[in-house]
Amino acid sequence: MQTITKLALSGNRENKTKSILIMLSIMLTTMLLTAIAVFGYGAVRNGQVNAGRFYGAYYGSFGGVSEEVLSAISLRSEFADIGVNSIVGTVQGEEQDNLALYCMDEKARAMTNQAENLAEGYFPETGNEIAGYRTFFQAIGLAEPKVGDTVSVRYRKNQQNPYEEAQFVICGFLEEPGKAAQKMGVAFVSRDCYESVFAPEERSYTMYFTLNESIAIDGGNGEQVIADLAKSCGIDGRYASDNYMYLSLALSPGTDNILGCVGAGLIVILFSVLAIYNIFQVGIARKVQEYGKIKALGTTKRQMKSLIFREGMMLAVIAVPLGLLPGYIAGKLFVESGVEHQRELGMESLPVSVFSLPLLLIIVLIGFLTVWAALMRPMRIVAAISPVEAMRYQELPGGRRSPKGVRKGRKTMDVKGLTLANLSAHRGRTVSTIFTMGFSCVLFMVLANVGGNMEPEYEARRYVAYGDFRIDLDYATNDTAYPENNLDAVLADNPLNEELLDEIRQIEGVREIRTQDSLCFIRDGQLWSMAVMSEEDFERELELGSTLGDFTYEQAVEEGAVLYGWSFFMEENGFAIGQQLDLELFNGSRSVPYSGRLLGSFGGADRSFVITDQTYRSLGFAEPSCGSVWITCERGTVNQVEEALRQIMAEKKHLSLESYAKELASCEKGVSLTRNISYTLSIFIAVISFLNMANTLITSSITRKQEFGVLQAVGMTNAQLNQSLQAEGMIFTAGTVLVTLLVGIPAGYGLFCYGKSISMMGLHNYHFPVTETLLMVIALAALQGILSFTLSRNVKKESLIDRIRYHG
């Protein structure tokens, strides 16, 4: 065995070029696999660690829970932790309405992140303590509230009771939210205070909970599990909801990320195995006679396999560790880019470590397994070599052997003929190299068809369809803890009234505003939103694609039909094209019965349902119920208009402001991140495959060194030698480009169409990625040209006598 190891080491030293190319392939493979794994691990860890921070650390909630039911639920084994929240009463404010007092226990505060919002002091512990947002205290007349101040609060527990004044001592303040336009009118009191106001039979709680580990729940089945649990607990299903995002990120972490990373890793492994195999295969063809001599000395098949295996593993032992560090750094940088993108969207996440020793060890193992997979066929070939046949072996065109043991020739031979003769002599190697290179570039072409067609401007217009700003109602549809945030309550006290619209029109720099009305309705206990679209809005949604059904604005008007807003979720939410809907539509001031057919679905509208403006008027809605406002500014006035808008909105609740410029910057960041990851992956795979082509050309020039010497001795010039080597490289390049275009263009267009159908970011209009294709062709031609020029110089460095005497 020691002799086999020495032979393997000697073989690697003897053919340094092959060894270097294989090590580069292994190193790049390990680097890519490490980067992919670290990025996937980091994305999953970021979701797990920050899921509770972003969405609350609870599985679901029940609303309207009585004291008796709460006591019964607390004894059930399905529940791991339970936190409760109760509304104590609505507060009368001097400037701001919809102020409220709540009572929330410690577990509920932890589950809903209120505990982390505590900026100063502590939460109420005794009967007369109060903690809240500073804007709450300012709204009831305390200009500069401080911890320890006594404050008078006028509140009532329900609409059947008058306001009563009570004295409280401020014990803490909560951190104000980041949105300047949002004023928080909430404060918290103690459990003692709540129980002193409500008799036991009057008490009602919103209950947040996590479940026992024995309950199988995740983002996929959470809604059904929570609904079944509510039924068994005697809770009305209308007041039960699952915390979908938390369940998806924390309990079924990153399924899409994991599958994507596994798929990318398998692609890398496939191309790496092909490249390493081809490099070894070419090396074996050169050393058939040498292996035959070793076999003739009594080496067994097992030892021959061991020889090839050790040659590969010796190189892997050096190359795999070299790929870990740069791969880890690249993966970490991609994770940090994603976190930075989240931060720009206002999602401040806790830092997570992307280092995982078991993960890196798995990558090392996969790296060695990749090399082993590439060596399997070469090991079988070498083990099957017959010593006698090996001694007589001479490679011939097409892999055939001449009965006389000589290669077929021609009477005359030019540069073109010489080049084609060499390539045809090794058809298998030539075709294999071209297809390996071609399919690696196909991956680049496919990703270029998607990444190159991502339009940040188009994506940004999904959020701000017109103009420079959009003001929208900020509402919920199933907030059991804070029902005043639900759309029906927001529409009833709509802040987007004519008074506000006139105020916006008066802002210097505002050129135009346009509005869109909103409605809502309750169906099966669920509150749904509805947009009222003009013909222009309707046609724009149709252009965005991903629709279900064949419909037009005119047809929707004629039938008085309704459209679903999100095609992807229509079936999941129990709706179907052609379904008859009998609804009670509410615009904030009155309700109107509606009966009509569900005509189809848009791909992703701003509301759950849509009707046309003409249908809206035909139902008798004459008064406006504005839900969205778009503002167009004069050139150069965007910043000052935004400042004025924020000042106006600072006095309002339930409004959100979106800026086209900020959405565009965010979309550009997201598109750039996607492109960088996909292009980096495909370029590195192409480099691994290029090493295969480099090995083919290098091996060809080395094995034909004697042939070149003889040809030059009889009159072949250096220019003709250069032309021959360049021609071989150009044939490989042309073959690669041909395979890339024939396979990559239809595959890329197909992926684009699929991405557009599922509303993938920025995909709308298809255009052929000319720039990316030209860059690919130029890069291939340049690399091939440099390689061929270098080989030509190396061949010419030796004298004719040395080349003629060369025997491999």
PDB file of N, CA, C and O in Angstrom, residues 443-484:
ATOM      1  N   LEU A 443     -26.700  27.474 -17.960  1.00  0.00           N
ATOM      2  CA  LEU A 443     -27.172  27.940 -16.656  1.00  0.00           C
ATOM      3  C   LEU A 443     -27.074  29.460 -16.563  1.00  0.00           C
ATOM      4  O   LEU A 443     -27.998  30.127 -16.091  1.00  0.00           O
ATOM      5  N   PHE A 444     -25.944  30.011 -17.040  1.00  0.00           N
ATOM      6  CA  PHE A 444     -25.787  31.466 -17.040  1.00  0.00           C
ATOM      7  C   PHE A 444     -26.856  32.117 -17.911  1.00  0.00           C
ATOM      8  O   PHE A 444     -27.451  33.133 -17.527  1.00  0.00           O
ATOM      9  N   MET A 445     -27.096  31.533 -19.095  1.00  0.00           N
ATOM     10  CA  MET A 445     -28.075  32.110 -20.016  1.00  0.00           C
ATOM     11  C   MET A 445     -29.488  32.067 -19.414  1.00  0.00           C
ATOM     12  O   MET A 445     -30.261  33.024 -19.542  1.00  0.00           O
ATOM     13  N   VAL A 446     -29.816  30.960 -18.764  1.00  0.00           N
ATOM     14  CA  VAL A 446     -31.138  30.839 -18.139  1.00  0.00           C
ATOM     15  C   VAL A 446     -31.314  31.903 -17.062  1.00  0.00           C
ATOM     16  O   VAL A 446     -32.346  32.597 -16.997  1.00  0.00           O
ATOM     17  N   LEU A 447     -30.302  32.043 -16.206  1.00  0.00           N
ATOM     18  CA  LEU A 447     -30.391  33.038 -15.142  1.00  0.00           C
ATOM     19  C   LEU A 447     -30.377  34.452 -15.706  1.00  0.00           C
ATOM     20  O   LEU A 447     -31.002  35.365 -15.152  1.00  0.00           O
ATOM     21  N   ALA A 448     -29.660  34.658 -16.815  1.00  0.00           N
ATOM     22  CA  ALA A 448     -29.635  35.985 -17.453  1.00  0.00           C
ATOM     23  C   ALA A 448     -31.007  36.345 -18.004  1.00  0.00           C
ATOM     24  O   ALA A 448     -31.408  37.520 -17.988  1.00  0.00           O
ATOM     25  N   ASN A 449     -31.752  35.355 -18.510  1.00  0.00           N
ATOM     26  CA  ASN A 449     -33.102  35.608 -19.016  1.00  0.00           C
ATOM     27  C   ASN A 449     -34.035  36.053 -17.903  1.00  0.00           C
ATOM     28  O   ASN A 449     -35.009  36.773 -18.157  1.00  0.00           O
ATOM     29  N   VAL A 450     -33.755  35.614 -16.669  1.00  0.00           N
ATOM     30  CA  VAL A 450     -34.577  36.035 -15.540  1.00  0.00           C
ATOM     31  C   VAL A 450     -34.019  37.317 -14.920  1.00  0.00           C
ATOM     32  O   VAL A 450     -34.699  38.338 -14.847  1.00  0.00           O
ATOM     33  N   GLY A 451     -32.743  37.261 -14.501  1.00  0.00           N
ATOM     34  CA  GLY A 451     -32.137  38.427 -13.857  1.00  0.00           C
ATOM     35  C   GLY A 451     -32.086  39.642 -14.760  1.00  0.00           C
ATOM     36  O   GLY A 451     -32.329  40.776 -14.330  1.00  0.00           O
ATOM     37  N   GLY A 452     -31.788  39.427 -16.056  1.00  0.00           N
ATOM     38  CA  GLY A 452     -31.703  40.545 -16.988  1.00  0.00           C
ATOM     39  C   GLY A 452     -33.034  41.186 -17.284  1.00  0.00           C
ATOM     40  O   GLY A 452     -33.087  42.328 -17.760  1.00  0.00           O
ATOM     41  N   ASN A 453     -34.122  40.462 -17.042  1.00  0.00           N
ATOM     42  CA  ASN A 453     -35.460  41.002 -17.300  1.00  0.00           C
ATOM     43  C   ASN A 453     -36.149  41.532 -16.047  1.00  0.00           C
ATOM     44  O   ASN A 453     -37.315  41.936 -16.113  1.00  0.00           O
ATOM     45  N   MET A 454     -35.445  41.506 -14.916  1.00  0.00           N
ATOM     46  CA  MET A 454     -36.018  42.082 -13.704  1.00  0.00           C
ATOM     47  C   MET A 454     -35.953  43.600 -13.787  1.00  0.00           C
ATOM     48  O   MET A 454     -34.879  44.169 -13.926  1.00  0.00           O
ATOM     49  N   GLU A 455     -37.089  44.236 -13.729  1.00  0.00           N
ATOM     50  CA  GLU A 455     -37.170  45.691 -13.845  1.00  0.00           C
ATOM     51  C   GLU A 455     -37.552  46.294 -12.494  1.00  0.00           C
ATOM     52  O   GLU A 455     -38.700  46.170 -12.059  1.00  0.00           O
ATOM     53  N   PRO A 456     -36.595  46.939 -11.826  1.00  0.00           N
ATOM     54  CA  PRO A 456     -36.923  47.560 -10.528  1.00  0.00           C
ATOM     55  C   PRO A 456     -38.037  48.599 -10.643  1.00  0.00           C
ATOM     56  O   PRO A 456     -38.860  48.727  -9.735  1.00  0.00           O
ATOM     57  N   GLU A 457     -38.066  49.339 -11.763  1.00  0.00           N
ATOM     58  CA  GLU A 457     -39.101  50.363 -11.935  1.00  0.00           C
ATOM     59  C   GLU A 457     -40.495  49.741 -11.976  1.00  0.00           C
ATOM     60  O   GLU A 457     -41.437  50.255 -11.369  1.00  0.00           O
ATOM     61  N   TYR A 458     -40.590  48.622 -12.688  1.00  0.00           N
ATOM     62  CA  TYR A 458     -41.872  47.929 -12.764  1.00  0.00           C
ATOM     63  C   TYR A 458     -42.292  47.421 -11.388  1.00  0.00           C
ATOM     64  O   TYR A 458     -43.463  47.546 -10.989  1.00  0.00           O
ATOM     65  N   GLU A 459     -41.337  46.841 -10.655  1.00  0.00           N
ATOM     66  CA  GLU A 459     -41.650  46.320  -9.328  1.00  0.00           C
ATOM     67  C   GLU A 459     -42.062  47.440  -8.380  1.00  0.00           C
ATOM     68  O   GLU A 459     -42.992  47.290  -7.587  1.00  0.00           O
ATOM     69  N   ALA A 460     -41.366  48.593  -8.462  1.00  0.00           N
ATOM     70  CA  ALA A 460     -41.698  49.719  -7.589  1.00  0.00           C
ATOM     71  C   ALA A 460     -43.103  50.236  -7.875  1.00  0.00           C
ATOM     72  O   ALA A 460     -43.814  50.684  -6.964  1.00  0.00           O
ATOM     73  N   ARG A 461     -43.523  50.164  -9.152  1.00  0.00           N
ATOM     74  CA  ARG A 461     -44.867  50.629  -9.512  1.00  0.00           C
ATOM     75  C   ARG A 461     -45.959  49.687  -9.012  1.00  0.00           C
ATOM     76  O   ARG A 461     -47.136  50.030  -9.047  1.00  0.00           O
ATOM     77  N   ARG A 462     -45.596  48.520  -8.564  1.00  0.00           N
ATOM     78  CA  ARG A 462     -46.590  47.656  -7.915  1.00  0.00           C
ATOM     79  C   ARG A 462     -47.068  48.293  -6.610  1.00  0.00           C
ATOM     80  O   ARG A 462     -48.199  48.065  -6.164  1.00  0.00           O
ATOM     81  N   TYR A 463     -46.186  49.053  -5.964  1.00  0.00           N
ATOM     82  CA  TYR A 463     -46.495  49.629  -4.656  1.00  0.00           C
ATOM     83  C   TYR A 463     -46.973  51.076  -4.779  1.00  0.00           C
ATOM     84  O   TYR A 463     -47.841  51.512  -4.012  1.00  0.00           O
ATOM     85  N   VAL A 464     -46.367  51.832  -5.681  1.00  0.00           N
ATOM     86  CA  VAL A 464     -46.803  53.211  -5.926  1.00  0.00           C
ATOM     87  C   VAL A 464     -47.111  53.287  -7.415  1.00  0.00           C
ATOM     88  O   VAL A 464     -46.242  53.572  -8.242  1.00  0.00           O
ATOM     89  N   ALA A 465     -48.374  53.019  -7.756  1.00  0.00           N
ATOM     90  CA  ALA A 465     -48.745  52.851  -9.166  1.00  0.00           C
ATOM     91  C   ALA A 465     -48.610  54.133  -9.966  1.00  0.00           C
ATOM     92  O   ALA A 465     -48.271  54.091 -11.150  1.00  0.00           O
ATOM     93  N   TYR A 466     -48.885  55.260  -9.337  1.00  0.00           N
ATOM     94  CA  TYR A 466     -48.865  56.536 -10.063  1.00  0.00           C
ATOM     95  C   TYR A 466     -48.106  57.565  -9.230  1.00  0.00           C
ATOM     96  O   TYR A 466     -48.069  57.502  -7.996  1.00  0.00           O
ATOM     97  N   GLY A 467     -47.532  58.541  -9.914  1.00  0.00           N
ATOM     98  CA  GLY A 467     -46.953  59.686  -9.231  1.00  0.00           C
ATOM     99  C   GLY A 467     -45.758  59.353  -8.360  1.00  0.00           C
ATOM    100  O   GLY A 467     -45.032  58.378  -8.570  1.00  0.00           O
ATOM    101  N   ASP A 468     -45.589  60.181  -7.324  1.00  0.00           N
ATOM    102  CA  ASP A 468     -44.407  60.102  -6.460  1.00  0.00           C
ATOM    103  C   ASP A 468     -44.711  59.557  -5.067  1.00  0.00           C
ATOM    104  O   ASP A 468     -43.809  59.035  -4.408  1.00  0.00           O
ATOM    105  N   PHE A 469     -45.957  59.667  -4.621  1.00  0.00           N
ATOM    106  CA  PHE A 469     -46.309  59.202  -3.283  1.00  0.00           C
ATOM    107  C   PHE A 469     -47.674  58.506  -3.306  1.00  0.00           C
ATOM    108  O   PHE A 469     -48.507  58.786  -4.167  1.00  0.00           O
ATOM    109  N   ARG A 470     -47.821  57.626  -2.348  1.00  0.00           N
ATOM    110  CA  ARG A 470     -49.124  57.002  -2.150  1.00  0.00           C
ATOM    111  C   ARG A 470     -49.454  57.035  -0.658  1.00  0.00           C
ATOM    112  O   ARG A 470     -48.653  56.622   0.175  1.00  0.00           O
ATOM    113  N   ILE A 471     -50.634  57.556  -0.354  1.00  0.00           N
ATOM    114  CA  ILE A 471     -51.161  57.493   1.012  1.00  0.00           C
ATOM    115  C   ILE A 471     -52.277  56.461   1.016  1.00  0.00           C
ATOM    116  O   ILE A 471     -53.183  56.515   0.188  1.00  0.00           O
ATOM    117  N   ASP A 472     -52.187  55.509   1.938  1.00  0.00           N
ATOM    118  CA  ASP A 472     -53.148  54.419   1.972  1.00  0.00           C
ATOM    119  C   ASP A 472     -53.674  54.258   3.390  1.00  0.00           C
ATOM    120  O   ASP A 472     -52.999  54.631   4.374  1.00  0.00           O
ATOM    121  N   LEU A 473     -54.865  53.719   3.501  1.00  0.00           N
ATOM    122  CA  LEU A 473     -55.388  53.378   4.817  1.00  0.00           C
ATOM    123  C   LEU A 473     -54.541  52.254   5.416  1.00  0.00           C
ATOM    124  O   LEU A 473     -54.235  51.271   4.755  1.00  0.00           O
ATOM    125  N   ASP A 474     -54.171  52.433   6.662  1.00  0.00           N
ATOM    126  CA  ASP A 474     -53.397  51.427   7.386  1.00  0.00           C
ATOM    127  C   ASP A 474     -54.371  50.671   8.282  1.00  0.00           C
ATOM    128  O   ASP A 474     -54.849  51.202   9.275  1.00  0.00           O
ATOM    129  N   TYR A 475     -54.674  49.439   7.912  1.00  0.00           N
ATOM    130  CA  TYR A 475     -55.748  48.716   8.596  1.00  0.00           C
ATOM    131  C   TYR A 475     -55.419  47.229   8.721  1.00  0.00           C
ATOM    132  O   TYR A 475     -54.476  46.723   8.119  1.00  0.00           O
ATOM    133  N   ALA A 476     -56.212  46.557   9.519  1.00  0.00           N
ATOM    134  CA  ALA A 476     -56.145  45.100   9.641  1.00  0.00           C
ATOM    135  C   ALA A 476     -57.504  44.536   9.254  1.00  0.00           C
ATOM    136  O   ALA A 476     -58.481  45.280   9.101  1.00  0.00           O
ATOM    137  N   THR A 477     -57.568  43.228   9.086  1.00  0.00           N
ATOM    138  CA  THR A 477     -58.854  42.592   8.775  1.00  0.00           C
ATOM    139  C   THR A 477     -59.243  41.528   9.801  1.00  0.00           C
ATOM    140  O   THR A 477     -60.338  40.987   9.734  1.00  0.00           O
ATOM    141  N   ASN A 478     -58.309  41.220  10.709  1.00  0.00           N
ATOM    142  CA  ASN A 478     -58.635  40.179  11.687  1.00  0.00           C
ATOM    143  C   ASN A 478     -57.897  40.449  12.989  1.00  0.00           C
ATOM    144  O   ASN A 478     -57.295  39.561  13.572  1.00  0.00           O
ATOM    145  N   ASP A 479     -57.911  41.685  13.434  1.00  0.00           N
ATOM    146  CA  ASP A 479     -57.227  42.055  14.669  1.00  0.00           C
ATOM    147  C   ASP A 479     -58.196  41.897  15.833  1.00  0.00           C
ATOM    148  O   ASP A 479     -58.999  42.779  16.130  1.00  0.00           O
ATOM    149  N   THR A 480     -58.111  40.746  16.484  1.00  0.00           N
ATOM    150  CA  THR A 480     -59.016  40.479  17.602  1.00  0.00           C
ATOM    151  C   THR A 480     -58.599  41.223  18.863  1.00  0.00           C
ATOM    152  O   THR A 480     -59.422  41.481  19.727  1.00  0.00           O
ATOM    153  N   ALA A 481     -57.311  41.593  18.943  1.00  0.00           N
ATOM    154  CA  ALA A 481     -56.837  42.308  20.128  1.00  0.00           C
ATOM    155  C   ALA A 481     -57.200  43.783  20.054  1.00  0.00           C
ATOM    156  O   ALA A 481     -57.544  44.409  21.060  1.00  0.00           O
ATOM    157  N   TYR A 482     -57.088  44.357  18.843  1.00  0.00           N
ATOM    158  CA  TYR A 482     -57.368  45.779  18.650  1.00  0.00           C
ATOM    159  C   TYR A 482     -58.362  45.938  17.500  1.00  0.00           C
ATOM    160  O   TYR A 482     -57.995  46.286  16.382  1.00  0.00           O
ATOM    161  N   PRO A 483     -59.642  45.691  17.751  1.00  0.00           N
ATOM    162  CA  PRO A 483     -60.639  45.737  16.671  1.00  0.00           C
ATOM    163  C   PRO A 483     -60.782  47.116  16.037  1.00  0.00           C
ATOM    164  O   PRO A 483     -61.254  47.225  14.910  1.00  0.00           O
ATOM    165  N   GLU A 484     -60.347  48.159  16.742  1.00  0.00           N
ATOM    166  CA  GLU A 484     -60.435  49.502  16.165  1.00  0.00           C
ATOM    167  C   GLU A 484     -59.472  49.668  14.984  1.00  0.00           C
ATOM    168  O   GLU A 484     -59.558  50.648  14.234  1.00  0.00           O
TER     169      GLU A 484
END
